[in-house]
Amino acid sequence: MIPNEDQTQIRDMARDFARGEIAPHAQAWEKAGWIDDALVAKMGELGLLGM
């Protein structure tokens, strides 16, 4: 199935968010066993938590 324009935009936004906001901190968060509450808030604002 070929994604439509909306799906492509969501995918690109999620990818950019993961690369810019998650990847730089992922190793430290994994080691600490938690993620920053501010990250979860940003994910909610972007609509990434209800998928």
Short mmCIF file of N, CA and C in Angstrom, two decimals:
data_model
loop_
_atom_site.label_atom_id
_atom_site.label_comp_id
_atom_site.label_asym_id
_atom_site.label_seq_id
_atom_site.Cartn_x
_atom_site.Cartn_y
_atom_site.Cartn_z
N MET A 1 0.84 -1.18 0.00
CA MET A 1 0.00 0.00 0.00
C MET A 1 0.89 1.25 0.00
N ILE A 2 0.59 2.15 -0.86
CA ILE A 2 1.33 3.40 -0.97
C ILE A 2 0.70 4.40 0.00
N PRO A 3 1.53 5.02 0.87
CA PRO A 3 0.96 5.99 1.82
C PRO A 3 0.45 7.24 1.10
N ASN A 4 -0.64 7.80 1.65
CA ASN A 4 -1.13 9.05 1.07
C ASN A 4 -0.34 10.22 1.66
N GLU A 5 -0.66 11.42 1.22
CA GLU A 5 0.12 12.60 1.63
C GLU A 5 0.08 12.81 3.14
N ASP A 6 -1.09 12.64 3.77
CA ASP A 6 -1.20 12.82 5.22
C ASP A 6 -0.33 11.81 5.96
N GLN A 7 -0.35 10.57 5.52
CA GLN A 7 0.45 9.53 6.15
C GLN A 7 1.94 9.83 6.00
N THR A 8 2.31 10.31 4.85
CA THR A 8 3.71 10.66 4.61
C THR A 8 4.15 11.80 5.51
N GLN A 9 3.30 12.80 5.69
CA GLN A 9 3.63 13.93 6.56
C GLN A 9 3.76 13.49 8.01
N ILE A 10 2.87 12.62 8.46
CA ILE A 10 2.94 12.11 9.84
C ILE A 10 4.22 11.30 10.03
N ARG A 11 4.51 10.44 9.07
CA ARG A 11 5.73 9.64 9.14
C ARG A 11 6.97 10.52 9.22
N ASP A 12 7.03 11.53 8.36
CA ASP A 12 8.19 12.41 8.33
C ASP A 12 8.31 13.22 9.63
N MET A 13 7.19 13.69 10.15
CA MET A 13 7.20 14.43 11.41
C MET A 13 7.68 13.55 12.55
N ALA A 14 7.17 12.32 12.62
CA ALA A 14 7.57 11.40 13.68
C ALA A 14 9.05 11.05 13.56
N ARG A 15 9.52 10.85 12.35
CA ARG A 15 10.93 10.54 12.13
C ARG A 15 11.82 11.70 12.54
N ASP A 16 11.46 12.91 12.13
CA ASP A 16 12.24 14.09 12.50
C ASP A 16 12.26 14.29 14.01
N PHE A 17 11.11 14.08 14.65
CA PHE A 17 11.03 14.21 16.10
C PHE A 17 11.93 13.18 16.78
N ALA A 18 11.86 11.94 16.33
CA ALA A 18 12.68 10.89 16.93
C ALA A 18 14.17 11.18 16.76
N ARG A 19 14.55 11.63 15.59
CA ARG A 19 15.96 11.94 15.34
C ARG A 19 16.45 13.14 16.15
N GLY A 20 15.59 14.16 16.27
CA GLY A 20 16.02 15.38 16.93
C GLY A 20 15.82 15.40 18.43
N GLU A 21 14.78 14.75 18.92
CA GLU A 21 14.42 14.84 20.33
C GLU A 21 14.69 13.56 21.13
N ILE A 22 14.66 12.42 20.48
CA ILE A 22 14.82 11.16 21.21
C ILE A 22 16.22 10.59 21.06
N ALA A 23 16.68 10.45 19.83
CA ALA A 23 17.96 9.80 19.57
C ALA A 23 19.13 10.39 20.37
N PRO A 24 19.24 11.71 20.49
CA PRO A 24 20.38 12.26 21.22
C PRO A 24 20.41 11.86 22.71
N HIS A 25 19.27 11.46 23.26
CA HIS A 25 19.18 11.17 24.69
C HIS A 25 18.86 9.71 24.98
N ALA A 26 18.60 8.92 23.97
CA ALA A 26 18.09 7.55 24.16
C ALA A 26 19.01 6.69 25.01
N GLN A 27 20.28 6.75 24.77
CA GLN A 27 21.21 5.91 25.52
C GLN A 27 21.20 6.27 27.00
N ALA A 28 21.20 7.55 27.32
CA ALA A 28 21.18 7.98 28.72
C ALA A 28 19.86 7.59 29.39
N TRP A 29 18.76 7.77 28.67
CA TRP A 29 17.45 7.40 29.24
C TRP A 29 17.37 5.89 29.45
N GLU A 30 17.90 5.12 28.54
CA GLU A 30 17.90 3.67 28.69
C GLU A 30 18.69 3.27 29.93
N LYS A 31 19.83 3.89 30.10
CA LYS A 31 20.68 3.59 31.25
C LYS A 31 19.99 3.99 32.56
N ALA A 32 19.30 5.13 32.54
CA ALA A 32 18.62 5.62 33.74
C ALA A 32 17.31 4.88 34.01
N GLY A 33 16.74 4.26 32.97
CA GLY A 33 15.49 3.54 33.13
C GLY A 33 14.26 4.41 33.10
N TRP A 34 14.36 5.60 32.54
CA TRP A 34 13.21 6.52 32.44
C TRP A 34 13.46 7.50 31.31
N ILE A 35 12.39 8.17 30.92
CA ILE A 35 12.51 9.25 29.92
C ILE A 35 11.98 10.54 30.53
N ASP A 36 12.42 11.61 30.00
CA ASP A 36 12.05 12.94 30.48
C ASP A 36 10.55 13.19 30.30
N ASP A 37 9.90 13.69 31.34
CA ASP A 37 8.48 14.02 31.26
C ASP A 37 8.18 15.05 30.17
N ALA A 38 9.12 15.95 29.94
CA ALA A 38 8.93 16.97 28.90
C ALA A 38 8.83 16.31 27.51
N LEU A 39 9.56 15.23 27.32
CA LEU A 39 9.49 14.51 26.05
C LEU A 39 8.09 13.92 25.85
N VAL A 40 7.56 13.32 26.89
CA VAL A 40 6.22 12.74 26.81
C VAL A 40 5.20 13.83 26.52
N ALA A 41 5.36 14.99 27.13
CA ALA A 41 4.45 16.11 26.88
C ALA A 41 4.52 16.56 25.42
N LYS A 42 5.75 16.65 24.88
CA LYS A 42 5.91 17.03 23.47
C LYS A 42 5.28 16.00 22.55
N MET A 43 5.45 14.73 22.89
CA MET A 43 4.86 13.68 22.07
C MET A 43 3.33 13.79 22.07
N GLY A 44 2.77 14.12 23.24
CA GLY A 44 1.33 14.31 23.32
C GLY A 44 0.86 15.48 22.49
N GLU A 45 1.60 16.58 22.53
CA GLU A 45 1.24 17.77 21.75
C GLU A 45 1.23 17.46 20.24
N LEU A 46 2.11 16.57 19.83
CA LEU A 46 2.21 16.21 18.41
C LEU A 46 1.23 15.11 18.02
N GLY A 47 0.54 14.55 19.00
CA GLY A 47 -0.42 13.49 18.70
C GLY A 47 0.22 12.13 18.55
N LEU A 48 1.41 11.94 19.08
CA LEU A 48 2.12 10.69 18.92
C LEU A 48 1.79 9.65 19.98
N LEU A 49 1.05 10.03 21.00
CA LEU A 49 0.77 9.07 22.08
C LEU A 49 -0.48 8.24 21.83
N GLY A 50 -1.37 8.71 21.01
CA GLY A 50 -2.62 8.01 20.81
C GLY A 50 -2.65 7.13 19.59
N MET A 51 -1.50 6.85 19.02
CA MET A 51 -1.48 6.06 17.79
C MET A 51 -1.55 4.60 18.08
#
